[in-house]
Coordinates of N, CA and C in Angstrom, one line a residue:
M78 N 0.7 -0.9 0.0 CA 0.1 0.3 0.0 C 1.1 1.5 -0.2
D79 N 0.8 2.1 -0.9 CA 1.1 3.4 -0.4 C 0.4 4.4 0.5
E80 N 1.1 5.4 0.2 CA 0.6 6.7 1.3 C -0.2 7.1 0.8
I81 N -1.0 6.8 0.0 CA -2.2 7.4 -0.4 C -3.2 6.6 -0.2
Q82 N -3.0 5.5 -0.3 CA -3.9 4.4 -0.1 C -4.1 4.0 1.7
I83 N -2.6 4.7 2.1 CA -3.1 4.3 3.6 C -4.2 5.2 4.2
K84 N -4.1 6.9 3.5 CA -4.4 8.3 4.2 C -6.3 7.6 4.3
A85 N -6.1 6.9 2.8 CA -7.8 7.3 2.2 C -8.5 6.2 3.5
A86 N -7.5 4.9 3.2 CA -8.0 4.2 4.2 C -8.1 4.3 5.7
K87 N -7.4 5.5 6.5 CA -7.3 6.0 8.1 C -8.8 7.2 7.4
K88 N -9.0 7.5 6.7 CA -10.2 8.2 6.5 C -11.3 7.6 6.5
H89 N -11.5 6.3 5.8 CA -12.4 5.9 5.6 C -12.6 5.2 7.1
A90 N -11.8 4.3 7.7 CA -12.6 4.0 9.1 C -12.9 5.2 9.9
D91 N -11.5 5.9 9.9 CA -12.5 7.0 10.3 C -14.0 8.2 10.5
K92 N -14.0 7.5 9.4 CA -16.2 7.5 9.3 C -16.7 7.4 9.6
K93 N -16.0 5.9 10.1 CA -16.8 4.6 10.1 C -17.0 4.7 11.9
A94 N -15.9 5.1 12.4 CA -15.6 5.1 13.9 C -16.7 6.3 14.0
I95 N -16.9 7.2 13.8 CA -17.6 8.8 13.8 C -19.2 8.2 13.5
K96 N -19.6 7.3 12.5 CA -20.8 7.3 12.1 C -21.9 5.8 13.2
F97 N -20.3 4.9 14.2 CA -20.8 4.1 15.2 C -21.0 4.9 16.2
V98 N -20.2 6.1 16.8 CA -20.7 6.6 17.8 C -21.7 7.5 17.9
V99 N -22.2 8.2 16.9 CA -23.3 9.1 16.5 C -24.6 7.9 16.8
I100 N -24.3 6.8 16.1 CA -25.8 6.6 15.8 C -25.9 5.3 16.9
L101 N -24.5 4.6 17.4 CA -24.7 4.4 19.5 C -25.3 5.6 20.6
F102 N -24.9 6.5 20.5 CA -25.4 7.9 21.1 C -26.8 8.1 21.1
V103 N -27.4 8.4 19.6 CA -28.7 7.9 19.6 C -29.5 7.2 19.6
L104 N -29.0 5.9 19.5 CA -30.4 4.8 19.4 C -30.2 4.4 21.3
Y105 N -29.0 4.5 22.4 CA -29.4 4.5 23.7 C -30.3 5.9 24.1
I106 N -30.0 7.0 23.8 CA -30.7 7.9 24.3 C -32.2 7.7 23.5
L107 N -32.3 6.9 22.7 CA -33.8 6.5 22.2 C -34.6 5.6 23.0
F108 N -33.6 4.1 23.4 CA -34.0 3.3 24.0 C -33.6 4.2 25.3
S109 N -32.9 4.4 26.2 CA -33.0 4.4 27.5 C -34.2 5.5 27.7
Q110 N -34.5 6.6 27.4 CA -35.5 7.7 27.1 C -36.7 7.0 26.8
G111 N -37.1 6.6 26.3 CA -38.4 5.6 25.5 C -38.6 5.1 27.1
N112 N -37.6 3.8 26.9 CA -38.3 3.4 28.3 C -38.8 4.2 29.4
I113 N -37.8 5.0 30.1 CA -38.2 5.9 31.1 C -39.6 7.1 30.1
F114 N -39.7 7.5 29.5 CA -41.2 7.8 29.0 C -42.8 6.7 29.2
M115 N -42.3 5.9 28.7 CA -42.9 4.2 28.7 C -43.7 4.3 30.1
N116 N -42.6 4.6 31.1 CA -42.4 3.6 32.4 C -43.8 5.0 33.1
S117 N -43.7 6.3 33.0 CA -44.4 7.6 32.8 C -45.4 7.3 32.0
V118 N -46.0 6.7 31.4 CA -47.0 6.6 30.5 C -48.0 5.4 31.0
M119 N -47.0 4.6 31.8 CA -48.3 2.9 32.1 C -48.0 3.0 33.8
S120 N -47.4 4.0 34.4 CA -47.6 4.1 35.8 C -48.1 5.1 36.6
P121 N -49.2 4.8 37.4 CA -50.4 5.2 37.7 C -49.9 6.5 38.4
G122 N -50.2 7.4 38.3 CA -49.5 9.3 39.0 C -48.5 9.4 38.0
G123 N -48.3 8.8 36.8 CA -47.4 9.4 35.6 C -47.8 10.4 35.1
K124 N -46.7 11.5 34.6 CA -46.9 12.7 33.7 C -47.9 12.2 32.5
Y125 N -47.3 11.4 32.1 CA -48.2 10.9 30.6 C -49.2 9.8 30.6
Y126 N -49.4 9.2 32.1 CA -50.4 8.6 32.6 C -51.5 8.0 30.9
N127 N -51.5 6.9 30.9 CA -52.7 6.5 29.8 C -53.1 4.8 30.0
T128 N -54.4 4.9 30.5 CA -54.7 3.6 30.8 C -55.3 3.0 29.7
F129 N -55.2 3.4 28.8 CA -55.7 2.2 27.8 C -54.1 1.2 27.7
I130 N -53.1 2.0 27.5 CA -51.9 1.8 27.2 C -51.3 0.8 28.5
A131 N -51.7 1.0 30.0 CA -50.8 0.4 30.8 C -52.0 -1.0 30.8
E132 N -53.1 -1.0 30.2 CA -53.9 -2.1 30.3 C -53.4 -2.4 30.0
H133 N -52.3 -2.6 28.1 CA -53.1 -3.6 26.8 C -51.5 -3.7 27.1
F134 N -50.6 -2.7 27.1 CA -49.0 -2.8 26.5 C -48.3 -2.3 27.6
D135 N -48.5 -2.9 28.7 CA -47.4 -2.4 30.4 C -46.7 -4.1 30.4
Y136 N -45.2 -3.4 29.0 CA -44.2 -4.5 29.4 C -43.3 -4.4 30.7
I137 N -43.4 -3.0 30.9 CA -42.3 -2.9 32.4 C -43.3 -4.2 33.5
Q138 N -44.4 -4.3 33.5 CA -44.5 -4.5 34.7 C -44.3 -5.9 34.0
G139 N -44.6 -6.4 33.3 CA -44.3 -7.9 32.3 C -43.0 -8.1 32.8
L140 N -42.0 -7.2 32.3 CA -41.1 -8.3 32.5 C -40.3 -7.8 34.8
K141 N -41.2 -6.6 35.3 CA -41.4 -7.3 36.6 C -41.2 -8.8 37.2
T142 N -42.6 -9.2 36.8 CA -43.2 -10.7 37.1 C -42.2 -11.6 36.6
A143 N -42.0 -11.1 35.3 CA -40.7 -12.3 34.9 C -39.8 -12.1 35.7
L144 N -39.2 -11.5 36.3 CA -38.4 -11.3 37.1 C -38.1 -11.8 38.5
I145 N -39.9 -11.4 38.9 CA -40.0 -11.4 40.2 C -40.5 -13.4 40.9
K146 N -41.5 -13.8 39.7 CA -41.5 -15.2 40.0 C -40.4 -16.0 39.8
P147 N -39.3 -16.0 38.7 CA -37.8 -17.1 39.0 C -38.0 -16.6 40.1
A148 N -37.2 -15.8 40.8 CA -35.9 -15.6 41.6 C -37.1 -15.7 43.6
V149 N -38.6 -15.7 42.9 CA -39.2 -16.1 44.6 C -38.8 -17.7 44.8
W150 N -39.3 -18.4 43.4 CA -38.8 -19.9 42.6 C -37.3 -20.6 44.2
I151 N -36.6 -19.6 43.0 CA -34.9 -19.8 44.0 C -34.9 -20.0 45.1
I152 N -35.2 -18.6 45.6 CA -35.5 -18.5 47.1 C -36.6 -20.0 48.0
K153 N -37.0 -19.8 47.4 CA -38.3 -20.9 47.7 C -37.7 -22.3 48.0
L154 N -36.7 -22.6 46.7 CA -35.5 -23.8 46.1 C -34.7 -23.9 47.9
F155 N -34.2 -22.3 48.5 CA -33.5 -22.9 49.0 C -34.0 -22.9 51.0
G156 N -35.4 -23.4 50.8 CA -35.8 -23.2 52.2 C -36.8 -22.7 52.5
F157 N -36.6 -21.0 51.9 CA -37.5 -20.1 53.1 C -38.8 -19.9 52.4
Y158 N -39.7 -19.2 52.9 CA -41.2 -19.2 52.4 C -41.2 -17.7 51.6
A159 N -41.4 -17.9 51.1 CA -41.3 -16.0 50.5 C -42.5 -15.9 49.1
I160 N -43.4 -14.8 49.5 CA -44.4 -14.6 48.8 C -44.5 -13.4 48.4
H161 N -45.1 -13.1 47.2 CA -45.0 -11.6 46.2 C -46.3 -11.3 45.8
N162 N -46.2 -9.7 45.1 CA -47.3 -9.5 44.1 C -46.4 -8.9 43.2
E163 N -47.3 -8.0 42.8 CA -46.9 -7.0 40.9 C -45.0 -6.7 41.7
M164 N -44.9 -6.2 42.6 CA -43.7 -5.0 42.4 C -42.6 -5.9 43.6
D165 N -43.2 -6.9 44.9 CA -42.3 -7.0 46.2 C -42.3 -8.6 46.2
V166 N -41.3 -8.4 46.7 CA -40.9 -9.9 47.0 C -40.3 -9.9 48.9
M167 N -41.6 -10.6 49.6 CA -41.1 -11.3 50.7 C -40.9 -12.1 51.0
V168 N -39.3 -12.1 52.3 CA -39.2 -13.8 52.7 C -39.7 -13.7 54.0
V169 N -40.2 -14.8 54.1 CA -41.2 -14.6 55.6 C -39.9 -14.6 56.4
N170 N -39.8 -13.8 57.5 CA -38.2 -14.3 58.2 C -37.0 -13.0 57.7
G171 N -37.5 -13.3 56.5 CA -36.3 -12.2 55.9 C -36.6 -11.2 55.5
P172 N -36.3 -11.0 54.4 CA -36.1 -9.5 54.1 C -37.4 -9.3 53.0
Y173 N -37.2 -8.0 52.9 CA -38.7 -7.4 51.9 C -38.1 -6.6 50.7
L174 N -38.7 -7.0 49.7 CA -37.4 -6.8 48.1 C -38.6 -5.9 47.9
R175 N -38.5 -4.6 47.0 CA -39.6 -3.9 46.0 C -38.2 -3.5 44.6
I176 N -39.1 -4.2 43.8 CA -38.4 -4.5 42.9 C -38.9 -3.2 42.2
N177 N -38.2 -2.3 41.2 CA -38.5 -0.6 40.9 C -38.3 -0.7 40.0
Y178 N -38.7 0.9 39.0 CA -38.6 0.7 37.6 C -36.4 0.3 37.9
S179 N -36.3 0.7 38.3 CA -34.1 1.4 38.8 C -34.1 -0.8 38.5
C180 N -34.8 -1.1 39.2 CA -34.2 -2.6 39.0 C -34.2 -3.7 37.8
L181 N -35.0 -3.1 36.8 CA -35.0 -4.2 35.6 C -34.1 -4.0 34.5
G182 N -33.2 -3.3 35.0 CA -31.7 -3.9 34.1 C -32.3 -2.6 32.6
L183 N -33.4 -2.1 32.5 CA -33.5 -1.7 31.3 C -32.0 -0.5 30.9
G184 N -31.7 0.1 31.4 CA -30.8 1.0 31.4 C -29.7 0.1 30.7
V185 N -29.3 -0.9 31.1 CA -27.8 -2.0 30.4 C -28.2 -2.6 29.7
M186 N -29.1 -2.8 29.3 CA -30.5 -3.7 28.3 C -30.3 -2.2 27.1
S187 N -30.8 -1.2 27.6 CA -30.7 -0.4 25.9 C -29.2 0.1 26.1
F188 N -28.2 0.5 26.7 CA -26.6 0.4 25.7 C -26.5 -0.6 25.1
L189 N -26.7 -1.9 25.5 CA -26.3 -3.4 24.9 C -27.2 -3.0 23.4
A190 N -28.4 -3.0 23.2 CA -28.9 -3.0 22.1 C -28.2 -1.9 21.3
A191 N -28.0 -1.0 22.0 CA -27.7 0.5 20.5 C -26.4 0.1 20.1
F192 N -25.3 -0.3 21.2 CA -24.1 -0.7 20.6 C -24.0 -2.3 20.1
V193 N -24.9 -3.3 20.0 CA -24.9 -4.0 18.9 C -25.5 -3.2 17.6
L194 N -26.6 -2.4 18.2 CA -27.1 -2.3 16.6 C -26.4 -1.3 15.7
A195 N -25.6 -0.2 16.7 CA -25.0 0.0 15.6 C -23.3 -0.6 15.0
F196 N -23.3 -1.3 15.8 CA -21.6 -1.8 15.6 C -21.8 -2.5 14.1
P197 N -21.2 -2.5 12.5 CA -21.4 -2.8 11.8 C -20.9 -4.2 11.3
A198 N -21.9 -5.0 12.0 CA -21.7 -6.4 11.3 C -23.0 -6.9 11.1
S199 N -23.2 -8.5 10.5 CA -24.0 -8.9 10.1 C -25.0 -9.1 10.7
W200 N -26.3 -9.0 10.2 CA -27.2 -9.4 11.0 C -27.7 -10.6 11.7
K201 N -27.5 -11.8 11.3 CA -27.4 -13.4 12.2 C -26.4 -12.4 13.3
S202 N -25.2 -12.5 13.3 CA -24.6 -12.4 14.1 C -25.0 -10.6 15.3
T203 N -25.7 -10.0 14.9 CA -26.4 -8.4 15.5 C -27.7 -9.5 16.7
I204 N -28.6 -10.1 15.8 CA -29.2 -10.7 16.4 C -29.4 -12.0 17.3
K205 N -27.8 -12.6 17.2 CA -27.7 -13.3 18.2 C -27.3 -12.4 19.7
M206 N -26.2 -11.9 18.8 CA -25.6 -11.3 20.6 C -27.0 -11.0 21.0
L207 N -27.5 -9.6 20.1 CA -28.2 -9.0 21.5 C -29.2 -10.4 21.8
V208 N -30.1 -10.9 21.2 CA -30.3 -12.6 22.3 C -29.5 -13.4 24.1
I209 N -28.3 -12.8 22.5 CA -27.3 -13.5 24.1 C -27.2 -12.5 25.4
G210 N -27.6 -11.2 24.9 CA -27.1 -10.7 25.9 C -27.9 -9.8 26.6
I211 N -29.0 -10.0 26.2 CA -30.3 -9.6 26.9 C -30.7 -11.0 27.9
V212 N -30.7 -11.5 27.3 CA -31.0 -13.3 28.4 C -29.7 -13.0 29.1
S213 N -28.8 -12.9 29.1 CA -28.0 -12.7 30.1 C -28.1 -11.6 31.0
I214 N -28.8 -10.9 30.9 CA -28.6 -9.7 31.7 C -30.2 -10.1 32.3
Y215 N -30.8 -10.9 31.8 CA -32.5 -10.9 32.6 C -31.8 -12.2 33.7
L216 N -31.1 -12.7 33.1 CA -30.8 -13.7 34.3 C -30.3 -13.8 35.6
L217 N -29.2 -12.3 35.4 CA -28.1 -12.5 36.0 C -29.2 -11.1 37.4
N218 N -30.1 -10.3 37.2 CA -30.9 -9.9 37.9 C -31.9 -10.9 38.4
I219 N -32.2 -11.6 38.1 CA -32.7 -12.7 39.1 C -32.6 -13.3 39.8
A220 N -30.5 -13.5 39.5 CA -29.7 -13.9 40.2 C -29.4 -12.4 41.5
R221 N -29.4 -12.0 41.3 CA -29.5 -10.9 42.2 C -31.5 -11.0 43.1
I222 N -32.2 -10.1 42.4 CA -32.9 -11.1 43.1 C -33.1 -11.7 44.1
A223 N -32.5 -13.2 43.3 CA -33.1 -14.0 44.6 C -31.0 -13.9 46.0
G224 N -30.9 -13.8 44.7 CA -29.5 -13.3 46.1 C -29.9 -12.8 46.9
L225 N -30.2 -11.1 47.3 CA -30.0 -10.5 48.1 C -31.6 -11.0 49.1
G226 N -32.8 -11.8 48.5 CA -34.1 -12.5 49.7 C -32.5 -13.2 50.3
L227 N -32.1 -14.3 49.8 CA -31.0 -15.1 50.0 C -30.0 -14.9 51.8
L228 N -29.7 -13.8 50.4 CA -28.5 -13.4 51.8 C -28.9 -12.5 52.7
F229 N -30.0 -12.1 52.3 CA -30.8 -11.2 54.1 C -31.5 -12.7 54.6
G230 N -32.0 -13.6 53.9 CA -32.6 -14.2 55.1 C -31.5 -15.0 55.7
F231 N -30.4 -15.6 55.2 CA -29.2 -16.1 56.3 C -28.7 -15.1 56.9
F232 N -28.6 -14.1 56.6 CA -28.2 -13.1 57.1 C -28.7 -12.2 57.7
Q233 N -29.3 -11.9 58.6 CA -30.4 -11.2 58.8 C -29.9 -10.3 59.4
S234 N -28.8 -9.5 60.3 CA -28.6 -9.0 60.9 C -27.5 -7.2 59.4
Q235 N -27.4 -8.7 58.8 CA -27.0 -6.9 57.7 C -27.6 -6.9 56.5
R236 N -28.9 -6.7 57.2 CA -30.1 -5.7 56.2 C -30.1 -4.6 56.0
N237 N -29.8 -3.8 56.8 CA -29.6 -2.5 57.0 C -28.1 -1.9 56.1
Y238 N -27.7 -2.6 56.4 CA -25.6 -2.5 56.2 C -25.6 -3.0 54.4
F239 N -26.4 -3.8 53.5 CA -26.2 -3.8 52.0 C -26.5 -2.2 50.8
E240 N -26.6 -1.1 50.8 CA -27.4 -0.1 50.6 C -26.9 -0.3 48.7
Y241 N -25.7 -1.2 48.4 CA -24.4 -0.8 47.4 C -25.2 -2.1 45.8
H242 N -26.6 -3.0 45.9 CA -26.5 -3.8 45.2 C -26.8 -3.4 44.2
H243 N -27.6 -2.2 43.7 CA -27.3 -1.5 42.5 C -26.5 -1.5 41.6
E244 N -25.4 -1.1 42.6 CA -23.6 -0.3 42.0 C -23.3 -2.1 41.7
I245 N -23.4 -2.4 42.5 CA -22.3 -3.5 43.0 C -23.1 -4.7 41.7
F246 N -24.7 -4.9 41.1 CA -24.8 -5.4 39.8 C -24.5 -5.1 38.7
N247 N -25.0 -3.5 38.8 CA -24.7 -2.7 37.5 C -22.9 -2.8 36.9
V248 N -22.2 -2.6 38.1 CA -20.8 -3.1 37.8 C -20.5 -4.3 37.4
L249 N -20.8 -5.4 38.0 CA -20.9 -6.7 37.4 C -21.4 -7.1 36.3
V250 N -22.6 -6.2 35.6 CA -23.2 -6.8 34.6 C -22.2 -5.9 33.4
Y251 N -21.7 -4.5 33.9 CA -21.7 -4.1 32.7 C -20.2 -4.6 31.8
I252 N -19.1 -5.8 33.2 CA -18.1 -6.1 33.0 C -18.4 -7.7 31.5
I253 N -19.3 -8.3 32.5 CA -19.9 -9.2 32.1 C -20.1 -9.1 30.5
I254 N -20.9 -7.7 30.2 CA -21.3 -7.3 29.1 C -19.7 -7.0 28.1
F255 N -18.9 -6.1 28.6 CA -18.1 -5.7 28.0 C -17.6 -6.9 27.3
V256 N -17.1 -7.9 28.6 CA -16.3 -9.1 28.1 C -17.0 -9.5 26.5
M257 N -18.3 -10.1 26.7 CA -18.7 -10.7 25.4 C -18.9 -9.4 24.3
L258 N -18.9 -8.4 24.3 CA -18.9 -7.7 23.6 C -17.5 -8.1 22.8
F259 N -16.1 -7.3 23.6 CA -15.1 -7.8 23.3 C -15.3 -9.6 22.5
I260 N -15.8 -10.0 22.8 CA -15.6 -11.7 22.3 C -16.7 -11.2 20.7
W261 N -17.3 -10.7 20.9 CA -18.1 -10.7 19.9 C -17.4 -9.9 18.5
I262 N -17.2 -8.9 19.1 CA -16.2 -7.3 18.1 C -15.2 -8.6 17.7
K263 N -14.1 -9.0 18.7 CA -13.1 -9.6 17.7 C -14.0 -10.8 16.4
R264 N -15.0 -11.7 16.8 CA -14.6 -12.3 15.9 C -15.5 -11.3 14.2
N265 N -16.4 -10.7 14.4 CA -17.2 -9.7 13.8 C -16.1 -8.6 13.3
T266 N -15.2 -9.1 13.5 CA -14.0 -7.6 12.2 C -12.6 -8.2 12.3
T267 N -12.9 -9.8 12.1 CA -11.2 -10.4 11.0 C -11.0 -9.5 9.6
V268 N -9.8 -9.1 10.4 CA -9.3 -9.0 8.2 C -9.3 -10.1 7.7
K269 N -9.9 -10.0 6.7 CA -10.1 -11.2 5.8 C -9.3 -10.1 4.1
N270 N -7.9 -11.4 3.7 CA -7.3 -10.9 2.6 C -7.6 -10.7 1.5

């Protein structure tokens, strides 16, 4: 390659990198703020509450239920008696856990979806990574909720001292997601001769 071709290749790579960052940013804002807006639309008392949408399209409550039920099942598997409603888990003689919007992992899922959709890869690879990533976040979140129930059930004296579970969960999930993305990017950027 001569110097002109190298400059042209660098210019092309720079354009692709800028395009990726812009698309990533726009999609992340769209997904994360869209979820926050939809939470307001589906929450009674929310600024944009809509009864019809809340009754028929409440995916946020569906995700809460999809997290709570398996977590309660795991807690019961360890010998605790646990009950739940649409947003609370109570372990008898154990903790009371409230599953709020911030507990759902939608921010992490928004980042993952934005990154994977913005990255130039084949659609087959993109869809596969989206499914694997979102399912991984979902399973880790179930493990977090069940783990908190079990931890506070076994160590009742620690209930008042463990306030940072969201931060610990986010750091853990982001580390796992970055490792997954690193492997995925490496597979999708092999240089072809």
